[in-house]
XYZ file of N, CA, C and O in Angstrom:
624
model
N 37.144 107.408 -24.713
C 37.934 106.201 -24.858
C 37.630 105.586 -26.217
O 36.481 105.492 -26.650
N 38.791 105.141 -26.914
C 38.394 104.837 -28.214
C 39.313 103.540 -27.872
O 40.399 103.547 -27.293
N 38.338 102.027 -28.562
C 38.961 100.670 -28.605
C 38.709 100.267 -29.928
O 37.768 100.534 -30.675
N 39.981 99.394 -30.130
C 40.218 98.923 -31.970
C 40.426 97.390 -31.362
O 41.044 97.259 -30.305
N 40.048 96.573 -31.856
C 40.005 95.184 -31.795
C 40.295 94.690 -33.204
O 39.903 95.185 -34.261
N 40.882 93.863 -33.058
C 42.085 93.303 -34.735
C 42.730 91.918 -34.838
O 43.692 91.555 -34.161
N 42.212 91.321 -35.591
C 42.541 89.952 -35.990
C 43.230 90.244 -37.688
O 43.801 91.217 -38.180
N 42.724 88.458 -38.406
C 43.265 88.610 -39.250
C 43.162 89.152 -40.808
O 43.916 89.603 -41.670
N 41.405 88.748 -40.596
C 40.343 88.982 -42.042
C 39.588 90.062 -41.586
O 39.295 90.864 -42.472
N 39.075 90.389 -40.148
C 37.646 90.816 -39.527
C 36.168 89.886 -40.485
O 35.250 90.192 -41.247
N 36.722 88.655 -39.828
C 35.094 88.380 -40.506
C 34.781 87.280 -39.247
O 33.680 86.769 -39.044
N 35.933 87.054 -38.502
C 35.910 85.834 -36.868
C 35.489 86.283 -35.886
O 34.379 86.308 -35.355
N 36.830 86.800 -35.559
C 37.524 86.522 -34.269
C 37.074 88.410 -33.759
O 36.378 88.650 -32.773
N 37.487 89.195 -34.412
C 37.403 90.810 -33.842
C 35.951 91.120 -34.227
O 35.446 92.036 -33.577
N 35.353 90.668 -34.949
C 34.031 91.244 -35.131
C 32.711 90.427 -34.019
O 31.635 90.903 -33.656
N 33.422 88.848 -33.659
C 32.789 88.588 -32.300
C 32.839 89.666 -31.278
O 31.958 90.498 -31.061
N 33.639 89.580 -30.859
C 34.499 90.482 -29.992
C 33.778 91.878 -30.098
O 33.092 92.296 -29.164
N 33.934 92.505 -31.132
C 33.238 93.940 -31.096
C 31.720 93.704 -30.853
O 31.137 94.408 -30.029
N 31.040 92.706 -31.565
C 29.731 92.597 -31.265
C 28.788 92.721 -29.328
O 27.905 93.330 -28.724
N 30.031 91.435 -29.127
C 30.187 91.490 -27.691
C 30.437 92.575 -27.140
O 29.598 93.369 -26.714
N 31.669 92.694 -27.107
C 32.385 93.807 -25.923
C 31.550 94.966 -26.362
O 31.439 95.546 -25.282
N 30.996 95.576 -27.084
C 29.844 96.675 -27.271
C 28.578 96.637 -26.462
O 28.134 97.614 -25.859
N 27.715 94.769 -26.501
C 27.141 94.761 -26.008
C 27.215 94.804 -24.390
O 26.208 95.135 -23.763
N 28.747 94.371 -23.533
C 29.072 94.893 -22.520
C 29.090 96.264 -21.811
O 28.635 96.647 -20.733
N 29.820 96.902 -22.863
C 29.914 98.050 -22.363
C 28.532 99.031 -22.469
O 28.407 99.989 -21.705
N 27.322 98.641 -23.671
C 26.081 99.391 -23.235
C 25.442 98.763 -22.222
O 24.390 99.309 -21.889
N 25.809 97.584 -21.500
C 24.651 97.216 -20.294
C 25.312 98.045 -19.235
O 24.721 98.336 -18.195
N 26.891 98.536 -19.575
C 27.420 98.325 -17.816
C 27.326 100.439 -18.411
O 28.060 101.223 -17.809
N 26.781 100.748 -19.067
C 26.357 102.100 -18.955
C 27.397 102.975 -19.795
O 27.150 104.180 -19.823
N 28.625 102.490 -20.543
C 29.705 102.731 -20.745
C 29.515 103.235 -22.313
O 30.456 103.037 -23.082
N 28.343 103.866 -22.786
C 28.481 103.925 -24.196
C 28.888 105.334 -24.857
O 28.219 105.943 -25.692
N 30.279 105.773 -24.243
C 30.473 106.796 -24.511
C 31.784 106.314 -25.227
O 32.426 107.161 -25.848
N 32.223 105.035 -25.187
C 33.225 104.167 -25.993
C 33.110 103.872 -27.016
O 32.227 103.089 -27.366
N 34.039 104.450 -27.895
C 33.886 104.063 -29.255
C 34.761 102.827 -29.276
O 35.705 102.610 -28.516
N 34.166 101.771 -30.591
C 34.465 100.708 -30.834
C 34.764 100.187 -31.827
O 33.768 100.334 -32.536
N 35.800 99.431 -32.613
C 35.652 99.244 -33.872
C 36.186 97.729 -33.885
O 36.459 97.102 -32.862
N 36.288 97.262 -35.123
C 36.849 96.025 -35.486
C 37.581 96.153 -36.698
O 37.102 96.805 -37.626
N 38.785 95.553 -36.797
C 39.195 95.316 -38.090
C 40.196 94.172 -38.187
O 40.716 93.557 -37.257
N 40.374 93.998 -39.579
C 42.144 93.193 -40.176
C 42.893 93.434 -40.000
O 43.115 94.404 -39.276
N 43.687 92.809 -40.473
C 45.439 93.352 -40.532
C 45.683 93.286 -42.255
O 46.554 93.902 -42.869
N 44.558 92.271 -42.887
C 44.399 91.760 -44.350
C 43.245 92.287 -44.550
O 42.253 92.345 -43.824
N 43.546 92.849 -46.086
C 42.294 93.775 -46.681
C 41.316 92.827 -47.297
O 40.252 93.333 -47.654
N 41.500 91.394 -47.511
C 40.859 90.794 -48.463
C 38.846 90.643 -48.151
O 38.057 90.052 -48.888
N 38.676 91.031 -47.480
C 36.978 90.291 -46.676
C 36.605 92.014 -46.967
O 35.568 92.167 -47.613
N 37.146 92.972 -46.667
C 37.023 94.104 -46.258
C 35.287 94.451 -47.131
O 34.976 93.849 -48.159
N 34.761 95.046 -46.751
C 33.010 95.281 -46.997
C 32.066 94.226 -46.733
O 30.852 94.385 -46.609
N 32.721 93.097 -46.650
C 31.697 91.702 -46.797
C 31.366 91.906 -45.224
O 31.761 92.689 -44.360
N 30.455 90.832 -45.267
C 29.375 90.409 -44.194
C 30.685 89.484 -42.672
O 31.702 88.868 -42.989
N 30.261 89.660 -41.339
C 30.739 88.358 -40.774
C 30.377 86.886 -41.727
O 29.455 86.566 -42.477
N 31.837 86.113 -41.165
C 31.468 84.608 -41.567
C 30.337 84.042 -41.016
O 30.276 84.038 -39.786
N 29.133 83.408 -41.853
C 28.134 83.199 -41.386
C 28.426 81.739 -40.082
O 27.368 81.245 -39.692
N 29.343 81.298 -39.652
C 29.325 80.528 -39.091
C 29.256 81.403 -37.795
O 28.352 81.262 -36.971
N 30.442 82.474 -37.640
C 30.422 83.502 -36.201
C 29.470 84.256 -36.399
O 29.510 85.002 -35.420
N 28.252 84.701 -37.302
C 27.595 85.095 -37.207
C 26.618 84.114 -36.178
O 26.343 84.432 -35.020
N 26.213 83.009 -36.774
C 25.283 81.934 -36.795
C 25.578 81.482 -34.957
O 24.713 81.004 -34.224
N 27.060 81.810 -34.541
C 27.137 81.619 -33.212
C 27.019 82.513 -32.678
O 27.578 82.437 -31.584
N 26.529 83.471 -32.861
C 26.001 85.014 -31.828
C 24.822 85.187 -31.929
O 24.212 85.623 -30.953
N 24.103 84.879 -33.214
C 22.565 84.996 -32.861
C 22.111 83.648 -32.205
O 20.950 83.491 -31.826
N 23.156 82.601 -32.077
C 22.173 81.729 -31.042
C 22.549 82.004 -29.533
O 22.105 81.160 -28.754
N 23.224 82.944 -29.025
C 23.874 83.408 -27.928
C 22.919 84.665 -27.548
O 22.836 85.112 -26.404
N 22.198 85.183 -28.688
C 21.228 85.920 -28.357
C 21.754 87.842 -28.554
O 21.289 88.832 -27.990
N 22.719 87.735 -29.440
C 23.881 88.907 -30.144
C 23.150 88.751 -31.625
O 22.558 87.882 -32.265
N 23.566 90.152 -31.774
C 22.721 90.751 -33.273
C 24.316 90.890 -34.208
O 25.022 91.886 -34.050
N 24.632 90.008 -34.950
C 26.075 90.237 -35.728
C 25.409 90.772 -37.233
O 25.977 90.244 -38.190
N 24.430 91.618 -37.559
C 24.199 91.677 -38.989
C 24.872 93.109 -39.396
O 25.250 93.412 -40.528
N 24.936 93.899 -38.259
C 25.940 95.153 -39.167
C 27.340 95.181 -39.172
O 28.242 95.927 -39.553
N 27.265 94.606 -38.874
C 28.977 94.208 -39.279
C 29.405 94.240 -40.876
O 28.912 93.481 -41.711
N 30.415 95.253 -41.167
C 31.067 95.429 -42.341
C 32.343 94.749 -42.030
O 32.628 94.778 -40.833
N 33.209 94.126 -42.829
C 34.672 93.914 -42.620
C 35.536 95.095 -42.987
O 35.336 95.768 -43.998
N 36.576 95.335 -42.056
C 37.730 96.395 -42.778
C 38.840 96.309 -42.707
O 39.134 95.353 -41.990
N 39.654 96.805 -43.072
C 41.328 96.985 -42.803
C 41.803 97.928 -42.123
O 41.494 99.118 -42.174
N 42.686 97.335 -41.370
C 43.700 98.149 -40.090
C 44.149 99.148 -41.064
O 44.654 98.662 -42.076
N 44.089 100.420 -41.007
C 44.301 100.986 -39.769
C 42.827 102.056 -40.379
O 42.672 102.749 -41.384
N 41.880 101.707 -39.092
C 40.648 102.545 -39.310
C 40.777 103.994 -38.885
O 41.104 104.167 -37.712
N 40.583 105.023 -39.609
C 40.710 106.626 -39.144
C 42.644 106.358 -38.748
O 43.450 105.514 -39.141
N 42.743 107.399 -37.923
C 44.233 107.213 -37.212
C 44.820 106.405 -36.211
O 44.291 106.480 -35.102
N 45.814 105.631 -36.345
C 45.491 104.786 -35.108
C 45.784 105.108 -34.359
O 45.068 104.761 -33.420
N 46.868 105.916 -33.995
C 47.385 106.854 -32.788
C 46.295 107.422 -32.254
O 46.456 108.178 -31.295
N 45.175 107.209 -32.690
C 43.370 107.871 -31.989
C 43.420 106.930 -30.820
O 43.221 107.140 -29.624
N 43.781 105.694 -31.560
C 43.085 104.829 -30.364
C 43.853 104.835 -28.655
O 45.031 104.958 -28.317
N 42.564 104.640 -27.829
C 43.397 104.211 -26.533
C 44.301 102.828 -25.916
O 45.242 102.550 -25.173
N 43.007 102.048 -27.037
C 43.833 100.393 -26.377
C 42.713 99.964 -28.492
O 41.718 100.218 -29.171
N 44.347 99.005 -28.404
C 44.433 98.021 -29.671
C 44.170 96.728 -29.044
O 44.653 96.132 -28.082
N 43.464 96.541 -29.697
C 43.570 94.828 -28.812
C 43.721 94.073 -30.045
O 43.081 94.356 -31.058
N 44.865 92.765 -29.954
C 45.192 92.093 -31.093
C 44.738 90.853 -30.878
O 45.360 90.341 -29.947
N 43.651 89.910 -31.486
C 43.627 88.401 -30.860
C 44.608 87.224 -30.964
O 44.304 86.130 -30.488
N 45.726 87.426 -31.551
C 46.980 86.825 -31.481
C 48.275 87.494 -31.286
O 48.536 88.665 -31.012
N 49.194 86.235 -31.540
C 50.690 86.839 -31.531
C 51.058 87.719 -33.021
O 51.437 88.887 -33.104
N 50.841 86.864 -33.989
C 50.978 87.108 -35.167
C 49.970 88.446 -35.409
O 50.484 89.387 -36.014
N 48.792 88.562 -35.042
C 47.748 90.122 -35.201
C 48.861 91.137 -34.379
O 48.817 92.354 -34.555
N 49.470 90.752 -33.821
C 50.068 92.253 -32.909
C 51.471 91.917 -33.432
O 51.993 93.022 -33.283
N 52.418 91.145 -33.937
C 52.875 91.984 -34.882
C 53.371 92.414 -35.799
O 54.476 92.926 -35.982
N 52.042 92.094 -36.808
C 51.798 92.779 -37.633
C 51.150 94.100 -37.335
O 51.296 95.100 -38.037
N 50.397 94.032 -36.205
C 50.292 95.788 -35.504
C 51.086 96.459 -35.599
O 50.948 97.493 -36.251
N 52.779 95.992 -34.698
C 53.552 96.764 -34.458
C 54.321 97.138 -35.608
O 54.914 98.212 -35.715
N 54.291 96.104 -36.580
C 54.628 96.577 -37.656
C 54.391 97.503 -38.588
O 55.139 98.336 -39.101
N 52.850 97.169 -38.804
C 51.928 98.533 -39.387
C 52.707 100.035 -38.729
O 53.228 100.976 -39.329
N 52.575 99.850 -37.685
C 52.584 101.281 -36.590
C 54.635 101.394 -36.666
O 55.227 102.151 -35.896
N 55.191 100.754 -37.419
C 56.564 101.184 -37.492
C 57.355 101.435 -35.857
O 58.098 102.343 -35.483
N 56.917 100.423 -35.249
C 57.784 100.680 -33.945
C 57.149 99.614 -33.041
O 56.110 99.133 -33.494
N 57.612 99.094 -31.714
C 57.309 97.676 -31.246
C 56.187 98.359 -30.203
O 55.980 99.517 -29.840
N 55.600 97.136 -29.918
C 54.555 97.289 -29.374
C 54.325 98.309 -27.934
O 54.794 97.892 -26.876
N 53.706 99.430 -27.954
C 53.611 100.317 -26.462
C 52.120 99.535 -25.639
O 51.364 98.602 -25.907
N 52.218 100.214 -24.891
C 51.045 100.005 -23.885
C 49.490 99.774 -24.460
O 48.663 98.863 -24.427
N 49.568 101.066 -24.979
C 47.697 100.908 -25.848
C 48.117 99.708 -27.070
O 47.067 99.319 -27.580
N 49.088 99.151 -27.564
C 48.694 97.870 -28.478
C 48.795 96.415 -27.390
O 49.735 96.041 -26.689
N 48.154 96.136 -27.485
C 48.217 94.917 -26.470
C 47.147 93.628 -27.032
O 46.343 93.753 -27.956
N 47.349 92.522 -26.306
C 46.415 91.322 -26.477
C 45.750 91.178 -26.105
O 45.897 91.135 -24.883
N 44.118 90.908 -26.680
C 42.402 90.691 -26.057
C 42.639 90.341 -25.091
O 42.096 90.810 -24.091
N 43.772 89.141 -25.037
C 43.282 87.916 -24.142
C 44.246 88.687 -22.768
O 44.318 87.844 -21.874
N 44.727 89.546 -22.498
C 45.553 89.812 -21.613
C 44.453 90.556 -20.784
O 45.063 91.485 -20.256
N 43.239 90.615 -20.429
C 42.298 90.436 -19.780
C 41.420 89.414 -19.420
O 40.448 89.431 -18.666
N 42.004 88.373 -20.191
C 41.217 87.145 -19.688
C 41.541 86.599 -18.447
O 42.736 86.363 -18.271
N 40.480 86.249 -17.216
C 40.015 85.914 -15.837
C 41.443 84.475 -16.392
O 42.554 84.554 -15.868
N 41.219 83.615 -17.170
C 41.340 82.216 -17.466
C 43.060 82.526 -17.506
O 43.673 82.070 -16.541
N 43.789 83.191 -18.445
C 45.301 83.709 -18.404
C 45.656 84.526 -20.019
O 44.809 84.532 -20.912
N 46.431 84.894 -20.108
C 46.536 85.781 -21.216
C 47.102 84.479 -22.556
O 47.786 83.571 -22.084
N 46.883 84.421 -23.795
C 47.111 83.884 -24.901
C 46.188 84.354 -26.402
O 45.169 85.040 -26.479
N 46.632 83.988 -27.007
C 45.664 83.931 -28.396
C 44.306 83.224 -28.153
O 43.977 82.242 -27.487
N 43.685 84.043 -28.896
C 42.078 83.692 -29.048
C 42.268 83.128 -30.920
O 42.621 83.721 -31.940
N 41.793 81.629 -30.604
C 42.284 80.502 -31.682
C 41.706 81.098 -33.057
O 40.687 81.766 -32.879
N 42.077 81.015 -34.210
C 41.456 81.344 -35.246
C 40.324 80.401 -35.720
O 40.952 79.519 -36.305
N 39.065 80.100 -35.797
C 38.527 79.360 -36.076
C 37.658 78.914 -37.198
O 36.705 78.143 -37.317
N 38.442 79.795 -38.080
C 37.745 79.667 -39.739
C 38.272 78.655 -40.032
O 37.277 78.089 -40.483
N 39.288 77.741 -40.177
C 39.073 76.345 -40.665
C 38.989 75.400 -39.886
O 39.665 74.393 -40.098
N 38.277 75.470 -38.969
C 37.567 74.433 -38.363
C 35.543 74.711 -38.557
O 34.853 75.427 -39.283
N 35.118 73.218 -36.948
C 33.931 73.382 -36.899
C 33.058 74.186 -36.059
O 33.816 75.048 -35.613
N 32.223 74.337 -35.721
C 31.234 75.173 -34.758
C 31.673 75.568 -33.695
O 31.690 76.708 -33.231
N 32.374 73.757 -32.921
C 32.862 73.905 -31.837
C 33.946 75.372 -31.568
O 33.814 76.278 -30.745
N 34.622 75.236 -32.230
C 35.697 76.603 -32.669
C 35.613 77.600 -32.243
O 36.366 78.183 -31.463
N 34.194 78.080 -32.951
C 33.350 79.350 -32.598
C 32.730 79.635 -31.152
O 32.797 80.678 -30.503
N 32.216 78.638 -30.879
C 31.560 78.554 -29.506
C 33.038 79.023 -28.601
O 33.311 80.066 -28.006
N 33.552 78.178 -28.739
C 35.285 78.158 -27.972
C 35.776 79.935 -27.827
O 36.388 80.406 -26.868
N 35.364 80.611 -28.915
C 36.293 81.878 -29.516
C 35.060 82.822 -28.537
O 35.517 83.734 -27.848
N 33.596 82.583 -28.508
C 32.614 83.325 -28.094
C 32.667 83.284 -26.161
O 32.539 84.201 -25.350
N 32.927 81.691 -25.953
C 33.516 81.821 -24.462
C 34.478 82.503 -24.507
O 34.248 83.371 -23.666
N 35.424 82.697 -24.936
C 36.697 83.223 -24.677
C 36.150 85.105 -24.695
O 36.089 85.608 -23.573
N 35.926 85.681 -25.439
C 35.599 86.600 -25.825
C 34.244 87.045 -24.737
O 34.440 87.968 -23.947
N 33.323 86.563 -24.750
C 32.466 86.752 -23.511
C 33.210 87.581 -22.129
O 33.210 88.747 -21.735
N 33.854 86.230 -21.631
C 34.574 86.612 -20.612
C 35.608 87.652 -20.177
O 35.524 88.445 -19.238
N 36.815 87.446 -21.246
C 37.341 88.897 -21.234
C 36.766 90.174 -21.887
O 37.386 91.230 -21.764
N 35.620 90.120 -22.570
C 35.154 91.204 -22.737
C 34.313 91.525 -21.152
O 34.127 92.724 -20.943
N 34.041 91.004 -20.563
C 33.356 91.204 -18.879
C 34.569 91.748 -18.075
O 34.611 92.685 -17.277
N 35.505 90.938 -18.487
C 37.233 91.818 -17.915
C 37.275 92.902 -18.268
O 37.489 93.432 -17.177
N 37.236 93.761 -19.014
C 37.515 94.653 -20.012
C 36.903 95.558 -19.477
O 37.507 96.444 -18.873
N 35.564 95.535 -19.582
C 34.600 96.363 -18.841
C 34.500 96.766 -17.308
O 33.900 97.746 -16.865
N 35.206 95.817 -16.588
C 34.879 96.255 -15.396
C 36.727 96.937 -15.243
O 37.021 97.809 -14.426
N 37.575 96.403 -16.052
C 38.994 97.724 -15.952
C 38.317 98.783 -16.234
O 38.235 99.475 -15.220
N 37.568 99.448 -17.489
C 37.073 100.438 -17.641
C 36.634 101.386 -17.130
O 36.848 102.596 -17.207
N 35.233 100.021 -15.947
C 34.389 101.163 -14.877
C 35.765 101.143 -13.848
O 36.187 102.283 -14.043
N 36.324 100.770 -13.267
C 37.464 101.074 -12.497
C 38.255 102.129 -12.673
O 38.419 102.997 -11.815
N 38.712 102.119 -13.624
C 39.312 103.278 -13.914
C 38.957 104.502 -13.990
O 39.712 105.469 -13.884
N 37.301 104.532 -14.256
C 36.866 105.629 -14.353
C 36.251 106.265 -12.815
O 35.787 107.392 -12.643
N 36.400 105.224 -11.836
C 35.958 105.402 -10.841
C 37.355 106.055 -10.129
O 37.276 107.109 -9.499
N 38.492 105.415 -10.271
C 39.583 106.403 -9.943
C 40.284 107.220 -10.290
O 41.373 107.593 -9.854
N 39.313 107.742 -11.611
C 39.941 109.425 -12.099
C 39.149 110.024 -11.399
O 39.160 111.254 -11.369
C-alpha cells in the first residue's frame, strides 16, 4: 500500500499528517506502508517543516526533524493507492496535475474524519492555536485511516 498526503507548500498541513499517520500505522503494526508528503507548489521544496508545526509535534511528543519539503508528483503517481488532499483547492489541483477529475485513490484527508469530512484549515498565517487545531484534526483521522487499513486487510 502506498499513501501520498498533499497540501499546499508541504511545510503544514501534509507533513503533520505524514509525521502522524506514520506514527499510527507503526504502532498498529502496519509498516509495510509506504508514506510520503508533498505540495502541489514547489516553492519550500528541500527546506525544513515550519518551525511552528514542527514546534507543535514535538510538544505532542512526534519527532518532525526529517522532514524534507517536496513537490507533487513524488516518483509516479499512478503508484499511489490513496492521495489524500487536505483541501478543496489541494485536490484540484491534484486532479489537475493528473489531467482527469478526481477517481477513487485521490480523495480528501478529512473524508475519514470520525468528526465529518472537510478541509483541514491552512494554518500558516495564523497563531499556534491553528496548529494545535490542524494536529487534532489530523490525529484523529489519521486513527480513522488506520483502522480502514487493518480492516481491510482483515477482509482480503
Amino acid at each position: 500500500m502506498k499513501i501520498a498526503v498533499v497540501c499546499l507548500g508541504n511545510i503544514c498541513r501534509s507533513p503533520m499528517a505524514e509525521v502522524v499517520l506514520r506514527d499510527r500505522l507503526d504502532r498498529a503494526g502496519l509498516d509495510d506502508v509506504e508514506l510520503v508528503s508533498a505540495g502541489t507548489g514547489g516553492w519550500h521544496a528541500g527546506e525544513k517543516m515550519d518551525r511552528r508545526a514542527a514546534a507543535t509535534l514535538l510538544e505532542a511528543g512526534y519527532d518532525p526533524d526529517r522532514h524534507r519539503a517536496r513537490q507533487w508528483p513524488v516518483g509516479d503517481p499512478e503508484t499511489y493507492d490513496l492521495v489524500l488532499a487536505m483541501d478543496a483547492d489541494n485536490l484540484a489541483d491534484l486532479a489537475d496535475l493528473a489531467g482527469q477529475a478526481p477517481e477513487s485513490r485521490l480523495r480528501m484527508f478529512r473524508d475519514f474524519d470520525p468528526e465529518g469530512p472537510g478541509d483541514v484549515p491552512d494554518p500558516y498565517y495564523g497563531g499556534a492555536e491553528g496548529f494545535r487545531e490542524v494536529l487534532a484534526m489530523v490525529e484523529r483521522t489519521s486513527d480513522a485511516i488506520v483502522a480502514s487499513q487493518a480492516t481491510s486487510r482483515r477482509g482480503s
